[in-house]
XYZ file of C-alpha atoms in Angstrom:
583
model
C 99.491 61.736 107.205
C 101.103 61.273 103.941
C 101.101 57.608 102.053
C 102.747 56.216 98.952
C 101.503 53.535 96.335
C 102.802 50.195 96.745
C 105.849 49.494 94.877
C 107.672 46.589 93.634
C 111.276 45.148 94.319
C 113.007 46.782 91.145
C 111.321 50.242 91.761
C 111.365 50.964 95.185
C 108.532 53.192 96.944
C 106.553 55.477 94.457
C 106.335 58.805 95.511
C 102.780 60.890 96.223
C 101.359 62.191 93.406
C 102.445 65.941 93.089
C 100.159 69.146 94.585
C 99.331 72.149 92.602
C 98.636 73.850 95.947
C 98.667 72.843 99.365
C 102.196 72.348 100.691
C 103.575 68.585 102.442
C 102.928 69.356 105.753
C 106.004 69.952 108.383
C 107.149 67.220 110.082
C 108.820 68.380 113.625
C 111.445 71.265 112.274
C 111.171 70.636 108.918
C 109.135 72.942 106.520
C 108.804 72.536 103.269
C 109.482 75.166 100.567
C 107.443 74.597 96.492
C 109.925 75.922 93.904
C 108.503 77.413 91.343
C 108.865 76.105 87.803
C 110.292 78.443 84.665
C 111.182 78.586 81.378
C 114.916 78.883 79.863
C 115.374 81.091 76.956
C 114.241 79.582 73.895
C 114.476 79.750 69.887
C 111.334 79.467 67.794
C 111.308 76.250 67.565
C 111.305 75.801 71.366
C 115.004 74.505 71.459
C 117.146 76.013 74.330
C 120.233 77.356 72.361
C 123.985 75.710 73.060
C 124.486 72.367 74.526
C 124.936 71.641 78.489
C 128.291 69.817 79.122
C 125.793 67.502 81.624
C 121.865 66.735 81.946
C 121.399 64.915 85.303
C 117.406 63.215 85.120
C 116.505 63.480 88.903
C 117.063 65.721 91.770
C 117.131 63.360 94.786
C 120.121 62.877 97.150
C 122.185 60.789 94.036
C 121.458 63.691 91.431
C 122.498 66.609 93.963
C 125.523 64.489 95.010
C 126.458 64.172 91.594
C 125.732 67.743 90.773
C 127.785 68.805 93.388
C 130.751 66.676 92.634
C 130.755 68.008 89.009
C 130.775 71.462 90.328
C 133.730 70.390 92.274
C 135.572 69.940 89.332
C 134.139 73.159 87.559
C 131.833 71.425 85.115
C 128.519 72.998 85.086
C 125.591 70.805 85.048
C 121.335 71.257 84.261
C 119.046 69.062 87.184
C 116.315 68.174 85.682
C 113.699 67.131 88.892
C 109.628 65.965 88.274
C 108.848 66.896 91.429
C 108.834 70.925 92.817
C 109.484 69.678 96.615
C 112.481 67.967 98.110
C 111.288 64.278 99.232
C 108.349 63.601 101.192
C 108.783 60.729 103.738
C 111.751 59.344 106.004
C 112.952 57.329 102.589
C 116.680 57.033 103.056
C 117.478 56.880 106.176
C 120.881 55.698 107.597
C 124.272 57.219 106.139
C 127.000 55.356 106.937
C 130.705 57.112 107.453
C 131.780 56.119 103.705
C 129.078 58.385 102.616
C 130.081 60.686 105.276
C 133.374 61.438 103.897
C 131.804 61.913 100.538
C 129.383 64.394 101.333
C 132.378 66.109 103.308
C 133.673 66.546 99.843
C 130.524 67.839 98.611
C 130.749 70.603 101.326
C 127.603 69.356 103.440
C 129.378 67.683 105.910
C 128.521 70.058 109.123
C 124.859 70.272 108.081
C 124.427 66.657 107.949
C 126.722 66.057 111.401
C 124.437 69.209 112.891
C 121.084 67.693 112.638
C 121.898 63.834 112.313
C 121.986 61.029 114.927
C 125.278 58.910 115.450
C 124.473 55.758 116.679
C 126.663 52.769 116.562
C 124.860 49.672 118.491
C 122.104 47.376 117.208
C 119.933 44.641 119.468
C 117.999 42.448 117.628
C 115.282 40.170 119.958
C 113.633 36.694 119.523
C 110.010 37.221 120.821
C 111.198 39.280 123.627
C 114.491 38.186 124.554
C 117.772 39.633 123.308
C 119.765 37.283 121.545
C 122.163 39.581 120.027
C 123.856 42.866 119.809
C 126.340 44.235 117.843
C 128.525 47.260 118.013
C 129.770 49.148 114.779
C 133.757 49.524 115.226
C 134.526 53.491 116.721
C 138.483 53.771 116.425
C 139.822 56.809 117.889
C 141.654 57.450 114.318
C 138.523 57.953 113.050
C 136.729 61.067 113.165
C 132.837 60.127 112.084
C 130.360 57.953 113.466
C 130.161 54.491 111.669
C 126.117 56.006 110.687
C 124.046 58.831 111.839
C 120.295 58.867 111.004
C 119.041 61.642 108.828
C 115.558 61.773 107.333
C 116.023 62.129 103.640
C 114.230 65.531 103.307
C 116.591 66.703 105.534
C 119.381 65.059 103.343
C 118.172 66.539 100.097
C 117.688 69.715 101.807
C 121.367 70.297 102.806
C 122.393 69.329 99.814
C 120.178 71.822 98.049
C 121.733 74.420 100.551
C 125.149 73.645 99.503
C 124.289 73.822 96.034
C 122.718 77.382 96.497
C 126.163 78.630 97.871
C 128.190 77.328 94.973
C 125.615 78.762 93.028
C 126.219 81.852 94.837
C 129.581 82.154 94.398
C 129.355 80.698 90.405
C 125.810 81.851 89.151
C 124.236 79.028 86.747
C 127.164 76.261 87.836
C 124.012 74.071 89.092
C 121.006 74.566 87.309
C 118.225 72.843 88.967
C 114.876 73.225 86.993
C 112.202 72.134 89.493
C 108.690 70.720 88.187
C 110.579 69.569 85.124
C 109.020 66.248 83.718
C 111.424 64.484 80.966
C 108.983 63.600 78.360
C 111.259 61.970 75.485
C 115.067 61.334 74.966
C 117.522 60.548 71.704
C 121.173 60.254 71.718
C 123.572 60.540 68.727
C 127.398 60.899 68.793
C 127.762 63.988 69.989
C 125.044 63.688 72.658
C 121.336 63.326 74.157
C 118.549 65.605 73.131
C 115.465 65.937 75.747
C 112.106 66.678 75.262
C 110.787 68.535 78.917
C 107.943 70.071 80.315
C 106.562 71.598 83.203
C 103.346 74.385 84.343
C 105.067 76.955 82.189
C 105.407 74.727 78.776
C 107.371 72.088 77.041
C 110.861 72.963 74.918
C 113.670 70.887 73.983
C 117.395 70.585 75.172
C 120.529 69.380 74.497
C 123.005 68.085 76.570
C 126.716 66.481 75.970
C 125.938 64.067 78.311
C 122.783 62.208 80.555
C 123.208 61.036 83.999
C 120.081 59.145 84.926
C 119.859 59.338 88.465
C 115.796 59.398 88.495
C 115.067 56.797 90.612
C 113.902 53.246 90.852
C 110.779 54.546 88.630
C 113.433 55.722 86.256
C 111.910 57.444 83.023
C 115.319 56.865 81.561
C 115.685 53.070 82.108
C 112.247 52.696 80.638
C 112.822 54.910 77.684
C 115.764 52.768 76.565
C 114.129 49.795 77.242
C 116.370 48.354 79.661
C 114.760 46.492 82.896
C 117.059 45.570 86.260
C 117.517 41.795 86.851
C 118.296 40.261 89.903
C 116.220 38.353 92.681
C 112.816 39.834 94.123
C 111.886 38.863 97.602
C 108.098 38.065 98.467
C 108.572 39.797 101.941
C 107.081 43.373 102.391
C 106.968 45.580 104.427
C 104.787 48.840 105.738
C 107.102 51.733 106.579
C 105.896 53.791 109.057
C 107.457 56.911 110.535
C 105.850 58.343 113.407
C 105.936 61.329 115.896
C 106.999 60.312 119.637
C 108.486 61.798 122.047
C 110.745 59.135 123.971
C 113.945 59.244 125.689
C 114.872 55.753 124.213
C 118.597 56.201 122.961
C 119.502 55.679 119.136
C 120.227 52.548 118.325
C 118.733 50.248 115.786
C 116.201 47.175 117.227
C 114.858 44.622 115.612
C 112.663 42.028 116.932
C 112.181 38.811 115.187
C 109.003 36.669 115.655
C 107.438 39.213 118.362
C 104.397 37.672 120.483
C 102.668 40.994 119.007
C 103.378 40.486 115.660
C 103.625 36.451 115.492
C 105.576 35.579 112.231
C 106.572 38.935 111.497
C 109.908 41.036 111.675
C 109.670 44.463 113.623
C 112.200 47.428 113.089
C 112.741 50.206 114.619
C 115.245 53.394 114.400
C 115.055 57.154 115.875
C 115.526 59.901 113.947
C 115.414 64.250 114.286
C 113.079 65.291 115.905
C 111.389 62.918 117.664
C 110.545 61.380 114.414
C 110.963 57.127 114.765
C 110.837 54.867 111.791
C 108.712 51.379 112.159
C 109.001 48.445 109.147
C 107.614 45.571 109.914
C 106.940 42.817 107.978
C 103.498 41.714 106.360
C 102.657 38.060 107.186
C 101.704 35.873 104.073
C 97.671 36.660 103.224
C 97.621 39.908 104.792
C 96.527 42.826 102.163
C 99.000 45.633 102.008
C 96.285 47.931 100.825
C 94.269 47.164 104.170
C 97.927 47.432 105.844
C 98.007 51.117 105.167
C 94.808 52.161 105.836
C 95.220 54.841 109.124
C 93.152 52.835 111.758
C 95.489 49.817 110.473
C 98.393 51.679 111.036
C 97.188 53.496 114.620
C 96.428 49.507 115.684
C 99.506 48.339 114.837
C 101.638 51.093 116.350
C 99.803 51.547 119.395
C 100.286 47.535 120.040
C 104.098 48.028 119.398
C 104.305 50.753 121.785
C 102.256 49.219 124.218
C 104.699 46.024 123.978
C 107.691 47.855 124.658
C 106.684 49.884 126.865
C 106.100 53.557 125.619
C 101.907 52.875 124.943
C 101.683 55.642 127.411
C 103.051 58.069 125.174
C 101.199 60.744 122.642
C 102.467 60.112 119.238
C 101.017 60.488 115.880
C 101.637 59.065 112.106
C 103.239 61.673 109.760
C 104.069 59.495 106.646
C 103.443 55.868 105.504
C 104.576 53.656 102.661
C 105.346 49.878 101.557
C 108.551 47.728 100.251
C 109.167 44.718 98.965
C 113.106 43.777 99.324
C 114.886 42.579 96.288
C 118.640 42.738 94.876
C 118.466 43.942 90.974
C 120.920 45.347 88.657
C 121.479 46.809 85.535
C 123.623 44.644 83.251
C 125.908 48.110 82.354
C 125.529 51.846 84.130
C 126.709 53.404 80.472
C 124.055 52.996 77.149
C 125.994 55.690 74.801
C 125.850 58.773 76.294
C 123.561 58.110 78.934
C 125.190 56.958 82.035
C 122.781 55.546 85.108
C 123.680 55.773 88.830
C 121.452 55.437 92.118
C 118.058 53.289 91.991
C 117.727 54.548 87.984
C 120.767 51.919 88.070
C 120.060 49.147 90.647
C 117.864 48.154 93.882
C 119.036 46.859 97.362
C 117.293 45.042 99.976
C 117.093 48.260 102.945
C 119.377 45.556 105.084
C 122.507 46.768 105.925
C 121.256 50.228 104.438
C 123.051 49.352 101.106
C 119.881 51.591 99.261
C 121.370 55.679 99.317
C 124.714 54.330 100.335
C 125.195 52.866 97.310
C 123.963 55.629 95.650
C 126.193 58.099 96.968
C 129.201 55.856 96.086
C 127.970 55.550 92.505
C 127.710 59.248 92.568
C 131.240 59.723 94.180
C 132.620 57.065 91.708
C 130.768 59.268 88.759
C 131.361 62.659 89.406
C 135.142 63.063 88.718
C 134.892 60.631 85.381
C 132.112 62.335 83.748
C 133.856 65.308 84.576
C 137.229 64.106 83.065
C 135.191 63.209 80.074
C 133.679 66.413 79.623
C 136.166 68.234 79.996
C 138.412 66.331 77.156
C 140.858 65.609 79.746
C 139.942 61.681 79.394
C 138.337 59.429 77.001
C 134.802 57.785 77.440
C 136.322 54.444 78.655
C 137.025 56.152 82.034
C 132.674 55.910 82.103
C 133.363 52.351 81.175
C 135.544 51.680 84.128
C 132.372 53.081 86.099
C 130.244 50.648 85.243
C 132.368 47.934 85.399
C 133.656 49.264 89.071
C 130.190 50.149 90.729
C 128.392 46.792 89.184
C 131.265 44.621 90.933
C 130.531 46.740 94.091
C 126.592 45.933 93.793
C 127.447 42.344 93.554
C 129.490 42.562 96.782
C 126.691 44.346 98.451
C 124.117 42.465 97.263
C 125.580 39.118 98.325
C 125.474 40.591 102.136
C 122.247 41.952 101.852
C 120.322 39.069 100.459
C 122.255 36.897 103.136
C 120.670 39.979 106.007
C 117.169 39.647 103.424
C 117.061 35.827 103.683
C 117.257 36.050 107.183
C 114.791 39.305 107.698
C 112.117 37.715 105.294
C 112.823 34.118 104.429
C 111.999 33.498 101.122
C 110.739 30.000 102.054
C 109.841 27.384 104.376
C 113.049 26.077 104.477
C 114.625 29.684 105.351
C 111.971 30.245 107.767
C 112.892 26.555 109.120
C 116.633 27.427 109.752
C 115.897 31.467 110.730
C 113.638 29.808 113.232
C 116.565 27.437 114.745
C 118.701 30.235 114.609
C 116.878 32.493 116.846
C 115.995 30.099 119.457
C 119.322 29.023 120.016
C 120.928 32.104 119.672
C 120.411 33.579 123.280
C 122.604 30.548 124.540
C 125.204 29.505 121.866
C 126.642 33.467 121.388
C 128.549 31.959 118.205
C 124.905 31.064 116.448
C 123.061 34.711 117.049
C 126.485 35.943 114.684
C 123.890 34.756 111.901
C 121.699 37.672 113.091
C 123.980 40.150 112.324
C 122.933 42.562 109.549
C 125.887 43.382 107.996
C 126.214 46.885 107.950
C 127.393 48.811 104.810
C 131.366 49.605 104.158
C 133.715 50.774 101.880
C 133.703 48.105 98.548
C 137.706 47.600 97.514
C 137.459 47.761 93.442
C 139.342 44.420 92.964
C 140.016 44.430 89.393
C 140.027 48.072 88.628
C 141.391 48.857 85.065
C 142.124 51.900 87.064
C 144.683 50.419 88.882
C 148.751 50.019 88.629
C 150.905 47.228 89.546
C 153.190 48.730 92.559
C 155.275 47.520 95.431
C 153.554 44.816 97.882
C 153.617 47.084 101.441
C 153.718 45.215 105.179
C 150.140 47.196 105.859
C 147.499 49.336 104.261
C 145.105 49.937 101.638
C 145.563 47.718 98.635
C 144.819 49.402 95.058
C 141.198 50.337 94.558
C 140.866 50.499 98.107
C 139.430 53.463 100.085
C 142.088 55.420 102.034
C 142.042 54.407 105.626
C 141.657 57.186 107.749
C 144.220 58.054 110.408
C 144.414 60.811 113.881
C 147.563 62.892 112.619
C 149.557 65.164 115.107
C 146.643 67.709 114.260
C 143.824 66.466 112.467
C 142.766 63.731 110.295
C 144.482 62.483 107.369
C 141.226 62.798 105.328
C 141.722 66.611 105.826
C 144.436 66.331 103.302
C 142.752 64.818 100.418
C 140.934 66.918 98.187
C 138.957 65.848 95.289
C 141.600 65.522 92.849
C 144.360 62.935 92.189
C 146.553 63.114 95.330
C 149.982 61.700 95.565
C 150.668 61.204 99.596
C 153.957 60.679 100.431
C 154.375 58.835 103.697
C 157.510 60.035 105.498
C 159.341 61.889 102.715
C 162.543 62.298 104.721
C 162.858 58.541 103.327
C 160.460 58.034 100.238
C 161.150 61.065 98.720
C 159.386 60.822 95.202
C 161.739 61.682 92.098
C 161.397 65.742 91.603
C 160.735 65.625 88.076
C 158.331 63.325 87.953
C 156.122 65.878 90.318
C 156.781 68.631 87.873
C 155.562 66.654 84.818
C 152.386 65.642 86.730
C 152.111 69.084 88.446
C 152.318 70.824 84.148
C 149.422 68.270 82.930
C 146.043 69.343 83.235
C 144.747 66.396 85.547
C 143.499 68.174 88.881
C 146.855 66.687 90.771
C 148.104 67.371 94.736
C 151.062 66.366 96.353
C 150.752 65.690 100.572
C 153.369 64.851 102.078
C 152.838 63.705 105.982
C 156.167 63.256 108.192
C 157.213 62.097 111.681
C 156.005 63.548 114.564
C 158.527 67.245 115.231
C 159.607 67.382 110.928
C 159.685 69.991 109.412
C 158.728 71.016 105.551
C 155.541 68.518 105.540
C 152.037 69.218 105.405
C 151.116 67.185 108.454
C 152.998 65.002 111.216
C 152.151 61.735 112.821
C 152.614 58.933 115.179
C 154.672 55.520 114.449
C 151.660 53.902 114.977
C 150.066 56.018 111.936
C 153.127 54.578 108.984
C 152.842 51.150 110.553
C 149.069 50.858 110.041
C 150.250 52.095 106.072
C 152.417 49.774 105.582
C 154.924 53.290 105.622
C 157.663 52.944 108.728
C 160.200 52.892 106.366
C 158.427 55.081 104.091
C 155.582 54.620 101.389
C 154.109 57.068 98.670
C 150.557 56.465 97.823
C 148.794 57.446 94.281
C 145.202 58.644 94.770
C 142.147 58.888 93.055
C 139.807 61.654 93.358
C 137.221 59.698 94.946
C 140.017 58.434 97.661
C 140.318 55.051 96.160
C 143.761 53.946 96.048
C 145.376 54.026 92.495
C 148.989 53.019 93.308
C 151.257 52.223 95.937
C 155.051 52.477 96.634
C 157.787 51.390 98.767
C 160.407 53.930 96.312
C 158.096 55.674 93.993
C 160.507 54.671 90.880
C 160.709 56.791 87.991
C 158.716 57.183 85.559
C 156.200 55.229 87.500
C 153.544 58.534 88.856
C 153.215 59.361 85.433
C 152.139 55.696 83.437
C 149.834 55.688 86.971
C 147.880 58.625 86.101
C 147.374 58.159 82.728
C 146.279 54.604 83.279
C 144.172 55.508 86.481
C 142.356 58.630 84.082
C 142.129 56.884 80.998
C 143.726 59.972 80.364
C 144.702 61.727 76.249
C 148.164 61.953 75.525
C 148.502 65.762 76.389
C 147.417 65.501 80.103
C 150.436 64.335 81.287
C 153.574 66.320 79.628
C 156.633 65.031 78.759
C-alpha cells in the first residue's frame, strides 16, 4: 500500500517521497516504468548552450497537456519533471467531455476512451435512503460521455505515449528530462534562467519562456514569492482507492450522514480495473495521522462494504492519501516570463471535479498563446488575456464548488444546521434534494474576453468566448472539423458566403487559419452536410459564419460576414503584429 503526507487546502496531496530502487508496485494492469535521468550537453561552465523557446516546471497531466499543445503548433518545448515515475495514486480522477475534446486535440483521445469508464448518473443517500439522483445530459449530437473515470497514472501515461510518437516523428520536439529537480530560477527581458539537478549532476539552462505547471507544491510559486488566496475548508478527507472486484455499475454515490459513519460524508466511484475510490470525511477530533494508519483504513473499508452490501468480497488497499477542500487562486497566471497554469496556479474543492479539469482548460487556453508568443506571431499581451480569461473561469468554478463544498463539509454549525434540513426533507419535497446536486464541471463562456469582437446578435448558438457546441453532421461530428488553429466555419455558404478576399488575406498571414464550410443536407462543394435542426440550434437557418479560436472558443460571429470584418477579428482575437495579417 502506498500513502501520502497530509496536505493542506492550497497544496493539494504531497506526493511519496521518491525511490532510488524498488519500483511503485502495479496496481491491476498498470505497471510502472523508472526513467532514467541524463545529462544534456554542456559548456564548462555547466550551461546548456542556446535557449529553449519553452521550459515547462512539471510533468503531470497539465505539463504534458501543455507540451503537447505546443507541439501542435510546432514549438518545441524542455519538461522539466522531479519525479522519474508517472503519478502514484488514483489523484485525478474524473474527466469530464470538455477535457475530452481537448485531449482529442492532443491526439490521446482513443487511449483515454479505450481504458476509461463513461458514466453519467450520480445517487447521493441520507443515512440510507436515496434522496436524490441526477443524470448528466447525453444528447445524441454529442459524441463523448459527459465524464469517464481514468486513474491519473493511466492519464499521464497516455499522454506520455502520445508524446513519444510526436517525438517519433520530430526527434527532440518534447524533451522530457525525468528526475530533474528545479533548484533556482531568474528572469530578465529576454527570459528565465534555471538552475537543475538530478542523479547525474546539476547544470544550468535557459529558456525564452517558463510555464509553471508543478503542482500545488509548486517550486515556482514559492520561488517568486507568491502564495494562492482564497477560502480553506476545515473538512478533510482520507482518500482511499482500493482493489474489489464488484459488478456494481459506474456511477458516482455519495452518502451523507451514513449510520456507519455518523456525521461524516462517504464517496464512492469505480474505476479500471476493479480499482474503486473511497473519500470520506474525517469527523471533528479525529487524527488524520491515526486515519491512515492500515488497520484504520482495513476497519473503515470493511464497515463500508459490509454496509452496502459487498463485505463478502476480497479486496485489498493499493494507495492512500488525505485532502482538505479549499478554493484558492493566484491573483495573476503571468509574473514576467513565467506563466503558471494547473494547481502551480490555483486549488479547487474535488466537488464537481473542477481539480484536473481546470487544469486541462488552463493548459488548452495556454498552449496556442505561448505558442503565438514564441513564435513572434503575437505580442505578450495575448499571455495577459490568459490570465485574465482562466482567473474569471476559476471564479465561476469556484463559486459552484464551494456551494457543492459547503454542502459536502459544512464549514459550520449553521451549514451543518441547514445541510441537515436539507437532507431529511429531501426524499419527500423532490424540489429541496436539487440542493444536493454537485454541480458537475462544464465548459466556462469567457465573458469579457479582450479576445473577442463585436458581431451580429444570432437567433441561437454560442455567444463569443463560448465553446463551440457540438453537433451530429450528415457524417460525423462537427468537432471533427476544427483543428487547432483559428477556424472560420461558415454555416450554409450557399447563403453566407464570406467575402473572397478577405479569405485570401487571412489565408497569406502567418496565423495557423482554416476555413470549414458545412452545407445542407445533398450540397455540394462543402466540407460537411447537415440537418435543419443542426443551423437552427446555431442560430444559422438563414446562414451564419463563425470566427474560431484555436482552443474552440468562439471569437466572432456573423449573420453576413461584412468586409473587412475576419481580418480586425483575428488580429484582435491574437493580439496579433502588424505583419500576420497582410494587406
Amino acid at each position: 500500500m502506498t500513502t501520502t503526507r497530509t496536505a493542506d487546502a492550497a497544496t493539494g496531496p504531497v506526493p511519496p517521497p521518491a525511490c532510488a530502487t524498488a519500483l511503485p508496485p502495479s496496481v491491476g494492469a498498470f505497471h510502472y516504468t523508472r526513467f532514467a535521468p541524463r545529462l544534456p550537453t554542456l559548456g564548462a561552465d555547466g550551461m546548456e548552450p542556446g535557449r529553449h523557446p519553452v521550459v515547462i516546471a512539471g510533468g503531470g497531466p497539465v505539463g504534458m497537456a501543455l507540451a503537447l499543445g505546443l507541439a501542435n503548433h510546432g514549438v518545441r518545448c524542455v519538461v522539466l519533471e522531479a519525479d522519474d515515475t508517472v503519478c502514484v495514486g488514483s489523484r485525478a480522477a474524473c474527466i469530464s467531455r470538455r477535457s475530452l475534446e481537448i485531449v482529442e486535440r492532443l491526439g490521446a483521445l482513443p487511449a483515454f476512451m479505450g481504458k476509461g469508464l463513461p458514466w453519467s448518473v450520480g445517487r447521493s443517500f441520507y443515512k440510507t435512503a436515496e434522496v436524490f439522483r441526477f443524470e448528466m445530459p447525453q444528447a445524441a449530437q454529442q459524441k463523448l460521455p459527459p465524464m469517464i473515470n481514468l486513474e491519473q497514472y493511466y492519464i499521464e501515461q497516455y499522454l506520455l505515449d502520445e508524446i513519444e510518437r510526436r517525438n517519433a516523428a520530430t526527434p527532440g520536439l518534447v524533451d522530457i528530462r525525468w528526475g530533474t529537480e528545479l533548484t533556482a530560477l531568474a528572469q530578465d527581458n529576454d527570459g528565465v534562467t534555471l538552475d537543475v539537478r538530478n542523479a547525474e549532476g546539476a547544470y544550468r539552462l535557459r529558456g525564452q519562456w517558463l510555464a509553471a505547471c508543478d503542482g500545488g507544491q509548486s517550486f515556482v510559486r514559492k520561488s517568486l514569492g507568491l502564495a494562492l488566496e482564497g477560502t480553506g475548508y476545515e473538512g478533510r478527507y482520507v482518500i482511499i482507492d482500493i482493489e474489489l472486484h464488484s459488478d456494481h455499475p459506474t456511477e458516482r454515490r455519495a452518502w451523507f450522514d451514513p449510520p456507519w459513519n455518523p456525521g461524516s460524508t462517504v464517496l464512492m466511484h469505480r474505476q479500471p480495473d476493479d480499482i474503486w475510490r473511497i473519500d470520506y470525511q474525517l469527523r471533528a477530533g479525529q487524527s488524520t495521522e491515526d486515519a491512515l494508519q492500515p488497520a484504520a483504513v482495513a476497519e473503515f473499508v470493511q464497515r463500508h462494504l459490509d454496509a452496502i452490501g459487498e463485505g463478502h468480497l476480497p479486496w485489498k488497499t493499493v494507495w492512500t492519501s488525505v485532502y482538505r477542500a479549499g478554493a484558492m487562486t493566484l491573483d495573476n497566471y503571468r509574473h514576467g516570463r513565467v506563466v503558471f497554469a494547473g494547481n502551480a496556479a490555483h486549488a479547487m474543492p474535488i466537488f464537481g471535479v473542477r481539480g484536473l479539469n481546470s487544469g486541462f482548460d488552463d493548459a488548452d487556453n495556454l498552449a496556442w498563446k505561448l505558442a503565438f508568443v514564441a513564435q513572434g506571431l503575437s505580442g505578450p499581451a495575448l499571455l495577459d488575456s490568459y490570465s485574465q480569461e482562466r482567473i474569471a473561469a476559476f471564479h465561476i468554478n469556484a463559486e459552484s464548488a464551494m456551494r457543492s463544498t459547503e454542502f459536502m463539509s459544512p464549514p459550520s454549525r449553521g451549514f451543518d444546521l441547514l445541510r441537515e434540513a436539507a437532507l431529511s426533507l429531501s426524499e419527500a419535497h423532490r424540489g429541496i434534494a436539487q440542493l444536493i446536486n454537485p454541480r458537475q464541471t462544464q465548459a466556462v463562456r469567457y465573458d469579457d474576453s479582450a479576445l473577442s469582437s463585436e458581431g451580429d446578435a444570432l437567433p441561437a448558438g454560442p455567444l463569443p468566448g463560448e465553446v463551440m457546441l457540438e453537433q451530429a453532421l450528415e457524417q460525423g461530428h462537427l468537432t471533427d472539423w476544427i483543428a487547432p488553429v483559428f477556424t472560420l466555419l461558415v454555416l450554409r455558404p450557399d447563403v453566407a458566403s464570406p467575402p473572397v478576399a478577405d479569405i485570401e488575406r487571412a489565408q497569406r498571414g502567418a496565423l495557423p487559419f482554416a476555413v470549414r464550410s458545412i452545407g445542407s443536407l445533398g450540397s455540394d462543394g462543402t466540407d460537411a452536410q447537415a440537418s435543419p435542426a443542426v443551423f437552427a440550434t446555431l442560430g444559422a437557418s438563414d446562414g451564419a459564419v463563425y470566427l474560431l479560436r484555436p482552443d474552440g472558443h468562439v471569437a466572432a460571429r456573423w449573420h453576413r460576414l461584412p468586409a473587412g470584418a475576419l481580418p480586425a477579428a483575428l488580429a484582435r482575437a491574437a493580439v496579433a503584429t502588424s505583419q500576420d495579417i497582410p494587406a
